[in-house]
Amino acid sequence: MNIGIIGATGLVGKEIIKLIENNHLKIKIKDIRLFSSIKSIGTTFVIKKQIYKTEELNENSFNNINVSIFCSSSEVSIKYAKIAISKGCFVIDNSSAFRMHKDIPLVIPEINGHLVNLSNGIIANPNCCTALLCLALYPLHKRYKIKKIVVSTYQSASGAGLKGLNELKNQINDYNITDNKLKTDVFGRQYLLNVFSHNSEINLINGYNDEEIKIIEETNKILDSEIKISATCIRVPVLRSHCESVNIEFTQKVDINNIFVLLNEQDGIDIVDDRENNIFPEPINTENIHNIQVGRIRYDLSDETNSTINLFLSGDQLLKGAALNAYQILNLCQNININKYNLKN
Amino acid sequence: MNIGIIGATGLVGKEIIKLIENNHLKIKIKDIRLFSSIKSIGTTFVIKKQIYKTEELNENSFNNINVSIFCSSSEVSIKYAKIAISKGCFVIDNSSAFRMHKDIPLVIPEINGHLVNLSNGIIANPNCCTALLCLALYPLHKRYKIKKIVVSTYQSASGAGLKGLNELKNQINDYNITDNKLKTDVFGRQYLLNVFSHNSEINLINGYNDEEIKIIEETNKILDSEIKISATCIRVPVLRSHCESVNIEFTQKVDINNIFVLLNEQDGIDIVDDRENNIFPEPINTENIHNIQVGRIRYDLSDETNSTINLFLSGDQLLKGAALNAYQILNLCQNININKYNLKN
């Protein structure tokens, strides 16, 4: 399988390259081609002792590629995904461009990996918070149908890309030196030692930002359109890994011990819930870790019917929230007939 | 009125001294006496150009004091509050020692200040998160009865006292220098660039920490015992000021425009809800500010009956969350007959 990575020099692109280098799923990869924006063309990567340089993306880039992973903007995905398919190249798209398209599967391999086989050439990778959230909700919804969730996020700088991450890093460096005159070009406000509403565009009518709408719509698409979802997205001064505080109301009484069992049995989840030592999920402990952590698992005491629980989760938004999920989809692509796209060429 | 401040050298004590120095409510204060733990005895404060030194607290300390404000531990409050009353000294207690006692009022002046007149000598000051939360909920509950709230907190280091605050400050200083070997004596974990479950004691059976139970029980006591409350308390790397993400379900349909009006009319609240410019409450903007900020005010889209809303608030936990609320209670004490406690002496 020849693969292409579009946006190789970005935070997510670099994580995909690392995953391919380590290749823990032993995906059979023949050739790799890397693409970047014009200003980064020629950036060098060493993958398994072989040197790769990023190229400019154009209409002919996809000719000998079987699967391309897009880790760039929605604009790039919209412009090139269809060209890729027309050249017989399967697309895994990290942008939000196609996620809500009714004919395009939105895939978390642990939940709905089978949809890869039904794809018409594009598989969408979910929003970072959505991926972490759905993985935790999935085993619970399967056993006890979820009625409503209320989620508040604690999102890191890495979700805003390299520029956002660097701005927070620079603010730490500058904090002691420059007498608190910190550069705030990306977020327009001090990020260090602060908390603020997510920096995505806001719908002026309903007051929701794009990130919140993505969590709501994508979770409904992946899990169940009937689940009622309320989301509030907040950035916290953390470099990497997101957290989410989730109140989950089920359609029936649940057994909290069984909730632990269900989460423990779910691939991709580590339970971190040590009440005696006050050890629960923390973003600093999920950085660079494939599994998400789930803890603070307890009944909502205000619901006397025992139909509602709370939990707190943390996961690396660059891994399960982006690159790892895409890499897992790439693994599933090995089993589908890539040739059917080649035939269209 | 002669007043005494017990725990004058702590974070809250110092804020009360500042409030008394500025005295924006023009409370008539004759003499001030400051008390501290043994190790800080003799600490000097200048209030209105007069020098005050902290003294050791003992059974005779209250003889000539009309109102004492306790800003120390629950243990100190339990040991000395009753002695104070027996000497005719009214007690405003910042600790959690007496908050849930059925005969002791738990007061937020904007909400239930009249209870000061019914006190038997002790007024309890609520938990920091509770005070901020109740102030925002109060005008809404009065108009549209609240059925349930789900709150997730974003709590600062100052809530853990001077030691906690200094640990976070030191971690910023040390972050660039010591190759990431940060001192973690207070919280037992890196606080800078991290998020973690609140460091109060956890009930091993139900999984709730003390901070969460305080929010639940105290809000029920102050506002209405029938409100169902679910709370998750999380620390974020912020020096001062807490934030809270709140989902509020009412017993009836609400008008979101009227929610804005009600919050706007409430003393102690500033609405910060600029959707066009993405300006909402931030802890860095509420530091040292008396009013709390409320924003992200919007319908919960998942409730088609328009009976549920979301909001995000921020407030200085050392001010409205502690010292300011105590100072406001002190103001109300001027109007009660302090002599009736003197008579008991």
mmCIF file of N, CA and C in Angstrom, chain A residues 54-103:
data_model
loop_
_atom_site.group_PDB
_atom_site.id
_atom_site.type_symbol
_atom_site.label_atom_id
_atom_site.label_comp_id
_atom_site.label_asym_id
_atom_site.label_seq_id
_atom_site.Cartn_x
_atom_site.Cartn_y
_atom_site.Cartn_z
ATOM 1 N N THR A 54 9.114 16.615 1.940
ATOM 2 C CA THR A 54 7.748 17.010 1.594
ATOM 3 C C THR A 54 7.722 17.668 0.216
ATOM 4 N N GLU A 55 6.624 17.373 -0.502
ATOM 5 C CA GLU A 55 6.442 17.886 -1.864
ATOM 6 C C GLU A 55 5.250 18.838 -1.887
ATOM 7 N N GLU A 56 5.124 19.541 -2.986
ATOM 8 C CA GLU A 56 3.942 20.368 -3.186
ATOM 9 C C GLU A 56 2.787 19.465 -3.635
ATOM 10 N N LEU A 57 1.596 19.761 -3.156
ATOM 11 C CA LEU A 57 0.424 18.979 -3.549
ATOM 12 C C LEU A 57 -0.146 19.555 -4.843
ATOM 13 N N ASN A 58 -0.406 18.659 -5.813
ATOM 14 C CA ASN A 58 -1.108 19.123 -7.012
ATOM 15 C C ASN A 58 -2.011 18.009 -7.538
ATOM 16 N N GLU A 59 -2.666 18.244 -8.630
ATOM 17 C CA GLU A 59 -3.672 17.300 -9.136
ATOM 18 C C GLU A 59 -3.088 15.936 -9.489
ATOM 19 N N ASN A 60 -1.805 15.909 -9.777
ATOM 20 C CA ASN A 60 -1.194 14.642 -10.166
ATOM 21 C C ASN A 60 -0.548 13.893 -9.011
ATOM 22 N N SER A 61 -0.623 14.493 -7.829
ATOM 23 C CA SER A 61 0.060 13.899 -6.672
ATOM 24 C C SER A 61 -0.452 12.510 -6.329
ATOM 25 N N PHE A 62 -1.723 12.223 -6.663
ATOM 26 C CA PHE A 62 -2.363 11.005 -6.161
ATOM 27 C C PHE A 62 -2.212 9.789 -7.080
ATOM 28 N N ASN A 63 -1.511 9.979 -8.212
ATOM 29 C CA ASN A 63 -1.483 8.926 -9.228
ATOM 30 C C ASN A 63 -1.061 7.556 -8.717
ATOM 31 N N ASN A 64 -0.047 7.517 -7.886
ATOM 32 C CA ASN A 64 0.433 6.215 -7.413
ATOM 33 C C ASN A 64 0.212 5.991 -5.926
ATOM 34 N N ILE A 65 -0.764 6.711 -5.392
ATOM 35 C CA ILE A 65 -1.048 6.558 -3.965
ATOM 36 C C ILE A 65 -2.351 5.795 -3.783
ATOM 37 N N ASN A 66 -2.349 4.807 -2.887
ATOM 38 C CA ASN A 66 -3.571 4.043 -2.623
ATOM 39 C C ASN A 66 -4.446 4.717 -1.570
ATOM 40 N N VAL A 67 -3.806 5.204 -0.502
ATOM 41 C CA VAL A 67 -4.570 5.867 0.560
ATOM 42 C C VAL A 67 -3.878 7.173 0.942
ATOM 43 N N SER A 68 -4.644 8.261 0.965
ATOM 44 C CA SER A 68 -4.075 9.542 1.396
ATOM 45 C C SER A 68 -4.739 9.961 2.700
ATOM 46 N N ILE A 69 -3.924 10.474 3.608
ATOM 47 C CA ILE A 69 -4.447 10.973 4.883
ATOM 48 C C ILE A 69 -4.313 12.486 4.868
ATOM 49 N N PHE A 70 -5.443 13.165 4.907
ATOM 50 C CA PHE A 70 -5.451 14.630 4.886
ATOM 51 C C PHE A 70 -5.411 15.168 6.321
ATOM 52 N N CYS A 71 -4.376 15.931 6.630
ATOM 53 C CA CYS A 71 -4.245 16.547 7.960
ATOM 54 C C CYS A 71 -4.035 18.039 7.779
ATOM 55 N N SER A 72 -4.756 18.607 6.867
ATOM 56 C CA SER A 72 -4.605 20.033 6.593
ATOM 57 C C SER A 72 -5.938 20.721 6.860
ATOM 58 N N SER A 73 -6.184 21.823 6.226
ATOM 59 C CA SER A 73 -7.430 22.565 6.436
ATOM 60 C C SER A 73 -8.593 21.928 5.677
ATOM 61 N N SER A 74 -9.806 22.341 6.040
ATOM 62 C CA SER A 74 -10.989 21.893 5.298
ATOM 63 C C SER A 74 -10.903 22.317 3.843
ATOM 64 N N GLU A 75 -10.344 23.487 3.588
ATOM 65 C CA GLU A 75 -10.231 23.999 2.223
ATOM 66 C C GLU A 75 -9.407 23.039 1.360
ATOM 67 N N VAL A 76 -8.287 22.581 1.888
ATOM 68 C CA VAL A 76 -7.430 21.649 1.152
ATOM 69 C C VAL A 76 -8.175 20.333 0.913
ATOM 70 N N SER A 77 -8.889 19.849 1.929
ATOM 71 C CA SER A 77 -9.635 18.599 1.774
ATOM 72 C C SER A 77 -10.705 18.740 0.699
ATOM 73 N N ILE A 78 -11.431 19.850 0.733
ATOM 74 C CA ILE A 78 -12.510 20.064 -0.236
ATOM 75 C C ILE A 78 -11.944 20.134 -1.654
ATOM 76 N N LYS A 79 -10.796 20.783 -1.786
ATOM 77 C CA LYS A 79 -10.196 20.952 -3.110
ATOM 78 C C LYS A 79 -9.627 19.640 -3.658
ATOM 79 N N TYR A 80 -8.992 18.838 -2.809
ATOM 80 C CA TYR A 80 -8.219 17.711 -3.322
ATOM 81 C C TYR A 80 -8.812 16.318 -3.073
ATOM 82 N N ALA A 81 -9.746 16.188 -2.134
ATOM 83 C CA ALA A 81 -10.240 14.835 -1.808
ATOM 84 C C ALA A 81 -10.893 14.185 -3.027
ATOM 85 N N LYS A 82 -11.695 14.963 -3.734
ATOM 86 C CA LYS A 82 -12.385 14.375 -4.889
ATOM 87 C C LYS A 82 -11.422 14.062 -6.025
ATOM 88 N N ILE A 83 -10.390 14.896 -6.159
ATOM 89 C CA ILE A 83 -9.349 14.601 -7.152
ATOM 90 C C ILE A 83 -8.668 13.281 -6.799
ATOM 91 N N ALA A 84 -8.370 13.122 -5.508
ATOM 92 C CA ALA A 84 -7.723 11.887 -5.044
ATOM 93 C C ALA A 84 -8.573 10.671 -5.414
ATOM 94 N N ILE A 85 -9.876 10.741 -5.099
ATOM 95 C CA ILE A 85 -10.757 9.604 -5.396
ATOM 96 C C ILE A 85 -10.789 9.318 -6.895
ATOM 97 N N SER A 86 -10.841 10.373 -7.663
ATOM 98 C CA SER A 86 -10.919 10.203 -9.116
ATOM 99 C C SER A 86 -9.672 9.515 -9.664
ATOM 100 N N LYS A 87 -8.579 9.613 -8.900
ATOM 101 C CA LYS A 87 -7.329 8.956 -9.315
ATOM 102 C C LYS A 87 -7.201 7.572 -8.680
ATOM 103 N N GLY A 88 -8.281 7.153 -7.996
ATOM 104 C CA GLY A 88 -8.250 5.837 -7.369
ATOM 105 C C GLY A 88 -7.600 5.828 -6.011
ATOM 106 N N CYS A 89 -7.470 6.982 -5.408
ATOM 107 C CA CYS A 89 -6.822 7.073 -4.098
ATOM 108 C C CYS A 89 -7.861 7.271 -2.999
ATOM 109 N N PHE A 90 -7.894 6.332 -2.055
ATOM 110 C CA PHE A 90 -8.796 6.368 -0.909
ATOM 111 C C PHE A 90 -8.384 7.519 0.006
ATOM 112 N N VAL A 91 -9.388 8.208 0.606
ATOM 113 C CA VAL A 91 -9.086 9.388 1.426
ATOM 114 C C VAL A 91 -9.515 9.177 2.885
ATOM 115 N N ILE A 92 -8.588 9.419 3.815
ATOM 116 C CA ILE A 92 -8.925 9.526 5.246
ATOM 117 C C ILE A 92 -8.759 11.000 5.594
ATOM 118 N N ASP A 93 -9.867 11.633 5.976
ATOM 119 C CA ASP A 93 -9.834 13.097 6.122
ATOM 120 C C ASP A 93 -9.967 13.530 7.579
ATOM 121 N N ASN A 94 -8.934 14.217 8.058
ATOM 122 C CA ASN A 94 -8.943 14.740 9.431
ATOM 123 C C ASN A 94 -9.691 16.057 9.579
ATOM 124 N N SER A 95 -9.980 16.719 8.483
ATOM 125 C CA SER A 95 -10.662 18.015 8.599
ATOM 126 C C SER A 95 -12.143 17.796 8.877
ATOM 127 N N SER A 96 -12.843 18.886 9.113
ATOM 128 C CA SER A 96 -14.277 18.761 9.370
ATOM 129 C C SER A 96 -15.103 18.830 8.080
ATOM 130 N N ALA A 97 -14.422 18.894 6.926
ATOM 131 C CA ALA A 97 -15.108 19.150 5.648
ATOM 132 C C ALA A 97 -16.239 18.167 5.344
ATOM 133 N N PHE A 98 -15.995 16.888 5.576
ATOM 134 C CA PHE A 98 -16.964 15.880 5.130
ATOM 135 C C PHE A 98 -17.654 15.124 6.265
ATOM 136 N N ARG A 99 -17.339 15.502 7.503
ATOM 137 C CA ARG A 99 -17.814 14.689 8.634
ATOM 138 C C ARG A 99 -19.324 14.520 8.687
ATOM 139 N N MET A 100 -20.044 15.595 8.364
ATOM 140 C CA MET A 100 -21.497 15.511 8.498
ATOM 141 C C MET A 100 -22.193 15.178 7.178
ATOM 142 N N HIS A 101 -21.418 14.869 6.140
ATOM 143 C CA HIS A 101 -22.009 14.470 4.853
ATOM 144 C C HIS A 101 -22.662 13.105 5.025
ATOM 145 N N LYS A 102 -23.923 12.989 4.618
ATOM 146 C CA LYS A 102 -24.672 11.767 4.941
ATOM 147 C C LYS A 102 -24.117 10.509 4.259
ATOM 148 N N ASP A 103 -23.413 10.672 3.159
ATOM 149 C CA ASP A 103 -22.879 9.496 2.470
ATOM 150 C C ASP A 103 -21.439 9.180 2.860
#
